[in-house]
């Protein structure tokens, strides 16, 4: 099984070239100039109650058809949506208002692309997930970038001190969830602390690290549609202590046609496979400006995973993985007045890239291109 997994990981990027309609140059990370997110002022808020229940499925959120009808956010809207709350480990909370510079507003309406018909359920037909049993995979890149969040979700390492995850893992739109006040992140390891004995293959141990602070965009609390918005279901956690592992870099999400085989990949800790790291890949079915809709087999516990892609580096022969989305999970959305279920991922757009990068570096100087 391990050999099959290796072949899949390295062969899939070439699938898009098989029909001869694309070249390798089409599947390249193209550097883009991104807008600047600048902090304007920060002020204190009342401490959260931390009483909400973690809700991994959302109802009546704005889906594909709904997004087509939404107005394009104005600069004022974006400044409000991208302002963010920070919660610190002592339970205090602040709000930072931001300005958005060098932004080119697109007057076009929200667009969506559909590539295939839709199905239902979180597992579609034969379960195509891979449990990572071999420690050679589990503790090496890219699988060792996956982390477990103490509230029951997954996440991904994006710097020596930062983890990217889903906002709903920390906040249900009204209050922070129970357990998020003393939030911890579990990094995989193969040795137990006590006697140094190695764990059984397929059952990772975790080195738990406290979280120093969390950042969530205000768009998650109230989007353009006036309700919590899947478009902004992302958050960044700052660890109390840095790790020494390889992390995965951020990338700006390309369109489906710029992905080899339209394929995405992610790894997380699905609840139905307790203690196991689970990897999957699939083709994207639909896309909007902010969301990917796909059939990747996944269960609760994997939400918050970093969705990544492998493309060529500019002017080099090397292929490189970057995070292009956050897996939001199995969600119910309004489609033509009816509720339909999807597995959804939040795309990292240039604006979101600028914000996440700003949270990681604390300034916009290192975030001019993505």
Coordinates of C-alpha atoms in Angstrom, one line a residue:
X1 CA 0.0 0.0 0.0
X2 CA 2.9 2.4 0.8
X3 CA 4.4 1.9 -2.6
X4 CA 1.0 2.6 -4.2
X5 CA 0.7 5.8 -2.2
X6 CA 4.1 7.0 -3.3
X7 CA 3.2 6.4 -7.0
X8 CA -0.1 8.3 -6.6
X9 CA 1.6 11.3 -4.9
X10 CA 4.1 11.8 -7.6
X11 CA 2.2 10.6 -10.7
X12 CA -1.0 12.6 -10.2
X13 CA 0.5 16.0 -11.1
X14 CA 1.2 14.5 -14.6
X15 CA -2.3 13.3 -15.2
X16 CA -3.4 16.6 -16.5
X17 CA -0.8 16.3 -19.3
X18 CA -2.0 13.0 -20.6
X19 CA -4.6 14.3 -23.1
X20 CA -2.1 16.7 -24.7
X21 CA -4.2 19.8 -24.3
X22 CA -2.0 21.3 -21.6
X23 CA 1.7 21.7 -21.2
X24 CA 3.8 21.6 -18.0
X25 CA 4.1 25.4 -18.3
X26 CA 0.3 25.6 -17.7
X27 CA 0.8 24.0 -14.3
X28 CA 3.1 26.5 -12.7
X29 CA 3.0 28.6 -9.6
X30 CA 2.5 32.1 -11.1
X31 CA 3.5 34.8 -8.7
X32 CA 0.9 37.5 -8.3
X33 CA 1.0 40.9 -6.7
X34 CA -1.4 40.8 -3.7
X35 CA -3.3 43.6 -1.9
X36 CA -1.9 44.9 1.3
X37 CA -3.7 44.4 4.6
X38 CA -2.7 47.2 7.0
X39 CA -3.7 47.4 10.7
X40 CA -5.4 50.7 11.5
X41 CA -6.4 50.4 15.1
X42 CA -6.8 47.7 17.8
X43 CA -9.1 47.9 20.8
X44 CA -10.2 45.6 23.6
X45 CA -13.4 43.6 23.6
X46 CA -15.2 41.8 26.5
X47 CA -13.8 38.3 27.1
X48 CA -15.7 35.5 25.3
X49 CA -17.9 33.2 27.3
X50 CA -16.4 30.1 25.6
X51 CA -19.8 28.2 25.9
X52 CA -20.6 27.3 22.3
X53 CA -20.7 23.7 21.1
X54 CA -18.4 22.8 18.2
X55 CA -20.6 22.6 15.1
X56 CA -19.0 20.8 12.3
X57 CA -22.0 21.0 9.9
X58 CA -23.7 24.3 9.1
X59 CA -27.2 24.8 7.8
X60 CA -28.7 27.4 5.4
X61 CA -25.4 29.0 4.4
X62 CA -24.9 30.7 1.1
X63 CA -24.1 28.2 -1.6
X64 CA -23.3 28.3 -5.3
X65 CA -26.6 29.8 -6.6
X66 CA -26.8 32.1 -3.6
X67 CA -23.3 33.4 -4.3
X68 CA -24.2 34.3 -7.8
X69 CA -26.8 36.8 -6.5
X70 CA -24.6 38.5 -3.9
X71 CA -23.2 42.0 -4.7
X72 CA -19.5 42.3 -5.2
X73 CA -18.1 43.5 -1.9
X74 CA -17.2 47.2 -1.8
X75 CA -13.9 48.4 -0.3
X76 CA -15.9 49.3 2.8
X77 CA -17.3 45.8 3.0
X78 CA -13.9 44.2 2.6
X79 CA -12.4 46.4 5.3
X80 CA -15.1 45.3 7.7
X81 CA -15.0 41.6 6.7
X82 CA -11.2 41.4 6.9
X83 CA -11.0 43.1 10.3
X84 CA -10.3 40.4 12.8
X85 CA -10.7 39.2 16.4
X86 CA -7.7 38.0 18.4
X87 CA -8.2 35.8 21.5
X88 CA -5.2 35.3 23.8
X89 CA -4.4 32.4 26.0
X90 CA -5.5 34.3 29.1
X91 CA -9.0 34.7 27.7
X92 CA -8.8 38.3 26.7
X93 CA -10.0 39.5 23.3
X94 CA -9.3 42.3 20.9
X95 CA -10.6 43.6 17.6
X96 CA -8.2 44.9 14.9
X97 CA -9.7 47.1 12.2
X98 CA -7.8 47.0 8.9
X99 CA -7.4 48.9 5.7
X100 CA -7.0 47.3 2.3
X101 CA -4.5 48.9 -0.1
X102 CA -3.6 48.3 -3.8
X103 CA -6.9 46.5 -4.4
X104 CA -8.3 46.1 -7.8
X105 CA -12.0 45.6 -7.4
X106 CA -13.6 43.4 -10.1
X107 CA -17.0 44.8 -11.1
X108 CA -18.1 41.3 -12.4
X109 CA -20.6 39.4 -10.5
X110 CA -19.7 36.3 -8.4
X111 CA -19.1 33.5 -10.8
X112 CA -19.2 29.7 -10.5
X113 CA -18.0 26.9 -12.6
X114 CA -19.5 23.4 -12.7
X115 CA -17.6 20.4 -14.0
X116 CA -19.8 17.4 -13.0
X117 CA -23.1 16.5 -11.4
X118 CA -23.4 16.4 -7.6
X119 CA -23.8 13.5 -5.2
X120 CA -24.6 13.3 -1.6
X121 CA -23.0 12.1 1.7
X122 CA -19.5 12.6 3.0
X123 CA -18.3 9.2 1.7
X124 CA -19.1 8.8 -2.0
X125 CA -19.4 5.2 -3.1
X126 CA -16.2 3.2 -2.3
X127 CA -14.2 4.9 0.5
X128 CA -11.1 6.2 -1.3
X129 CA -9.2 7.4 1.8
X130 CA -5.8 6.1 2.7
X131 CA -4.8 5.6 6.4
X132 CA -1.1 6.5 6.8
X133 CA 0.4 3.6 8.8
X134 CA 4.1 3.8 7.9
X135 CA 6.1 6.1 10.2
X136 CA 8.3 7.0 7.2
X137 CA 5.3 8.8 5.7
X138 CA 3.7 9.9 8.9
X139 CA 6.7 11.9 10.2
X140 CA 7.9 13.2 6.9
X141 CA 6.8 16.0 4.5
X142 CA 4.1 16.6 3.5
X143 CA 2.2 14.4 6.0
X144 CA 4.0 15.7 9.1
X145 CA 2.5 19.2 8.4
X146 CA -0.9 17.9 9.5
X147 CA -1.8 18.6 13.1
X148 CA -4.7 17.8 15.5
X149 CA -6.7 20.6 17.2
X150 CA -7.9 20.0 20.7
X151 CA -11.5 21.0 19.8
X152 CA -11.7 18.0 17.5
X153 CA -10.5 19.4 14.1
X154 CA -7.4 19.2 12.0
X155 CA -5.0 21.9 10.8
X156 CA -1.7 22.4 9.0
X157 CA 1.6 24.0 9.9
X158 CA 2.2 27.2 7.9
X159 CA 5.2 28.6 9.7
X160 CA 7.5 27.6 12.7
X161 CA 4.8 29.1 15.0
X162 CA 1.5 29.1 13.1
X163 CA -1.3 26.7 12.2
X164 CA -4.0 27.3 9.6
X165 CA -7.4 25.7 10.4
X166 CA -11.1 26.4 10.0
X167 CA -12.9 29.2 12.0
X168 CA -15.8 26.9 12.9
X169 CA -13.4 24.8 14.9
X170 CA -13.1 27.7 17.3
X171 CA -16.2 29.8 16.9
X172 CA -19.8 28.9 15.9
X173 CA -20.6 32.4 14.6
X174 CA -22.0 33.6 18.0
X175 CA -19.4 32.5 20.6
X176 CA -16.2 30.7 21.0
X177 CA -16.5 27.0 21.5
X178 CA -15.9 25.1 24.7
X179 CA -12.2 24.2 24.9
X180 CA -11.0 27.0 22.7
X181 CA -9.9 29.0 25.8
X182 CA -7.2 26.4 26.6
X183 CA -6.6 25.5 23.0
X184 CA -3.8 23.0 22.1
X185 CA -2.3 21.7 18.9
X186 CA -1.0 18.1 18.6
X187 CA 2.0 17.5 16.4
X188 CA 2.7 13.9 15.4
X189 CA 5.6 11.9 16.9
X190 CA 6.6 8.3 16.8
X191 CA 8.1 7.9 20.3
X192 CA 6.3 8.0 23.6
X193 CA 7.7 10.2 26.4
X194 CA 8.0 7.7 29.2
X195 CA 10.3 4.9 28.1
X196 CA 11.2 6.0 24.6
X197 CA 9.5 2.9 23.0
X198 CA 8.2 3.5 19.5
X199 CA 4.5 3.4 19.0
X200 CA 2.8 0.9 16.8
X201 CA 2.7 1.8 13.1
X202 CA -0.4 3.7 12.2
X203 CA -1.1 5.0 15.7
X204 CA 0.7 8.3 16.1
X205 CA 1.4 9.9 19.4
X206 CA 1.1 13.6 19.7
X207 CA 3.3 16.3 21.2
X208 CA 0.7 18.8 22.5
X209 CA 1.6 22.5 22.4
X210 CA -0.4 25.4 23.9
X211 CA -1.8 28.1 21.6
X212 CA -0.7 31.7 22.4
X213 CA -3.4 33.5 20.3
X214 CA -6.0 32.9 17.6
X215 CA -7.1 35.2 14.7
X216 CA -10.5 34.9 13.0
X217 CA -11.8 37.3 10.3
X218 CA -15.0 39.2 11.1
X219 CA -16.4 37.9 7.8
X220 CA -16.9 34.5 9.6
X221 CA -19.2 36.2 12.1
X222 CA -21.2 38.1 9.5
X223 CA -20.5 38.0 5.8
X224 CA -21.9 40.1 3.0
X225 CA -25.1 38.0 3.1
X226 CA -25.7 39.0 6.8
X227 CA -25.0 35.6 8.2
X228 CA -21.9 33.5 8.9
X229 CA -20.1 32.9 5.6
X230 CA -18.3 29.8 4.5
X231 CA -16.1 32.1 2.4
X232 CA -14.3 33.2 5.6
X233 CA -14.2 29.8 7.4
X234 CA -10.5 30.1 8.2
X235 CA -8.4 31.0 11.3
X236 CA -4.7 31.1 12.3
X237 CA -3.3 29.9 15.6
X238 CA 0.0 31.1 17.0
X239 CA 1.8 28.5 19.0
X240 CA 3.3 29.3 22.4
X241 CA 6.6 27.7 21.3
X242 CA 8.0 27.2 17.8
X243 CA 8.3 23.7 16.3
X244 CA 11.3 22.5 14.3
X245 CA 9.4 20.7 11.6
X246 CA 9.1 21.5 7.9
X247 CA 5.9 23.4 7.2
X248 CA 3.9 24.0 4.0
X249 CA 3.9 27.4 2.3
X250 CA 0.8 29.3 1.4
X251 CA -0.2 29.7 -2.3
X252 CA -2.9 31.5 -4.1
X253 CA -5.7 29.2 -5.3
X254 CA -5.6 28.8 -9.1
X255 CA -8.7 28.0 -11.1
X256 CA -9.7 24.4 -11.8
X257 CA -8.3 24.4 -15.3
X258 CA -4.8 25.4 -14.0
X259 CA -4.7 22.2 -11.8
X260 CA -3.3 18.9 -13.0
X261 CA -6.3 16.7 -13.3
X262 CA -8.3 19.3 -11.3
X263 CA -6.9 17.4 -8.3
X264 CA -6.6 18.5 -4.7
X265 CA -5.1 16.7 -1.7
X266 CA -5.4 16.9 2.1
X267 CA -4.6 14.9 5.2
X268 CA -6.4 15.0 8.6
X269 CA -7.7 13.1 11.6
X270 CA -11.1 11.7 10.6
X271 CA -13.1 10.7 13.7
X272 CA -14.2 7.3 12.2
X273 CA -10.5 6.3 12.0
X274 CA -9.5 7.1 15.6
X275 CA -5.8 7.9 16.0
X276 CA -5.0 7.5 12.3
X277 CA -3.7 10.1 9.9
X278 CA -5.9 9.9 6.8
X279 CA -4.9 11.1 3.3
X280 CA -7.2 11.6 0.3
X281 CA -7.2 13.2 -3.1
X282 CA -10.0 14.0 -5.6
X283 CA -11.1 16.2 -8.5
X284 CA -12.9 19.4 -7.8
X285 CA -16.5 19.4 -9.1
X286 CA -17.6 23.0 -8.8
X287 CA -15.9 26.2 -7.9
X288 CA -17.0 29.8 -7.1
X289 CA -14.8 32.8 -6.4
X290 CA -14.3 31.7 -2.8
X291 CA -15.1 28.0 -2.5
X292 CA -14.3 24.6 -4.0
X293 CA -17.0 22.0 -4.0
X294 CA -15.7 18.4 -4.2
X295 CA -16.3 14.7 -3.5
X296 CA -13.2 14.0 -1.4
X297 CA -14.2 11.3 1.0
X298 CA -13.9 12.8 4.5
X299 CA -15.5 12.6 7.9
X300 CA -15.8 15.0 10.8
X301 CA -12.4 15.5 12.5
X302 CA -10.7 16.3 9.2
X303 CA -12.3 19.8 8.9
X304 CA -9.6 22.5 9.1
X305 CA -7.2 20.4 7.1
X306 CA -5.0 22.3 4.6
X307 CA -5.9 21.5 1.0
X308 CA -2.8 21.5 -1.1
X309 CA -1.6 21.3 -4.7
X310 CA 1.6 20.4 -6.4
X311 CA 2.8 22.7 -9.3
X312 CA 6.0 23.6 -10.9
X313 CA 8.1 26.5 -9.6
X314 CA 8.7 29.3 -12.1
X315 CA 11.7 28.7 -14.3
X316 CA 12.6 25.5 -12.5
X317 CA 12.1 21.8 -13.1
X318 CA 11.0 21.2 -9.5
X319 CA 7.4 20.7 -8.4
X320 CA 6.4 22.3 -5.1
X321 CA 3.4 21.8 -2.8
X322 CA 1.5 24.8 -1.5
X323 CA -1.7 25.2 0.5
X324 CA -4.5 26.7 -1.6
X325 CA -7.6 26.1 0.5
X326 CA -8.9 25.1 4.0
X327 CA -11.2 22.1 4.2
X328 CA -14.5 23.5 5.7
X329 CA -16.2 20.1 5.8
X330 CA -19.5 18.6 5.0
X331 CA -21.9 21.5 4.8
X332 CA -25.6 22.2 3.9
X333 CA -26.1 25.0 1.5
X334 CA -29.2 26.6 -0.1
X335 CA -29.5 25.7 -3.8
X336 CA -32.7 26.9 -5.5
X337 CA -34.5 27.1 -2.2
X338 CA -33.5 23.6 -1.1
X339 CA -30.9 22.3 1.2
X340 CA -28.1 20.2 -0.5
X341 CA -24.9 18.8 1.0
X342 CA -21.4 19.2 -0.2
X343 CA -17.8 18.7 0.9
X344 CA -16.5 22.3 0.8
X345 CA -13.1 24.0 0.9
X346 CA -12.4 27.7 1.3
X347 CA -10.1 29.0 -1.4
X348 CA -7.1 31.1 -0.5
X349 CA -7.7 34.2 -2.7
X350 CA -5.2 37.0 -3.0
X351 CA -7.1 38.9 -0.3
X352 CA -7.1 35.9 2.1
X353 CA -3.5 35.2 1.3
X354 CA -2.6 38.8 2.2
X355 CA -4.5 38.5 5.5
X356 CA -3.1 35.1 6.5
X357 CA 0.4 36.2 5.6
X358 CA -0.1 39.4 7.7
X359 CA -1.1 37.3 10.7
X360 CA 1.9 35.1 10.3
X361 CA 4.5 37.8 9.8
X362 CA 2.9 40.7 11.7
X363 CA 3.4 43.1 8.8
X364 CA 2.7 43.3 5.1
X365 CA 6.4 43.7 3.9
X366 CA 6.7 39.9 3.4
X367 CA 3.3 39.5 1.8
X368 CA 3.6 41.5 -1.5
X369 CA 3.5 38.5 -3.7
X370 CA 1.9 35.1 -3.5

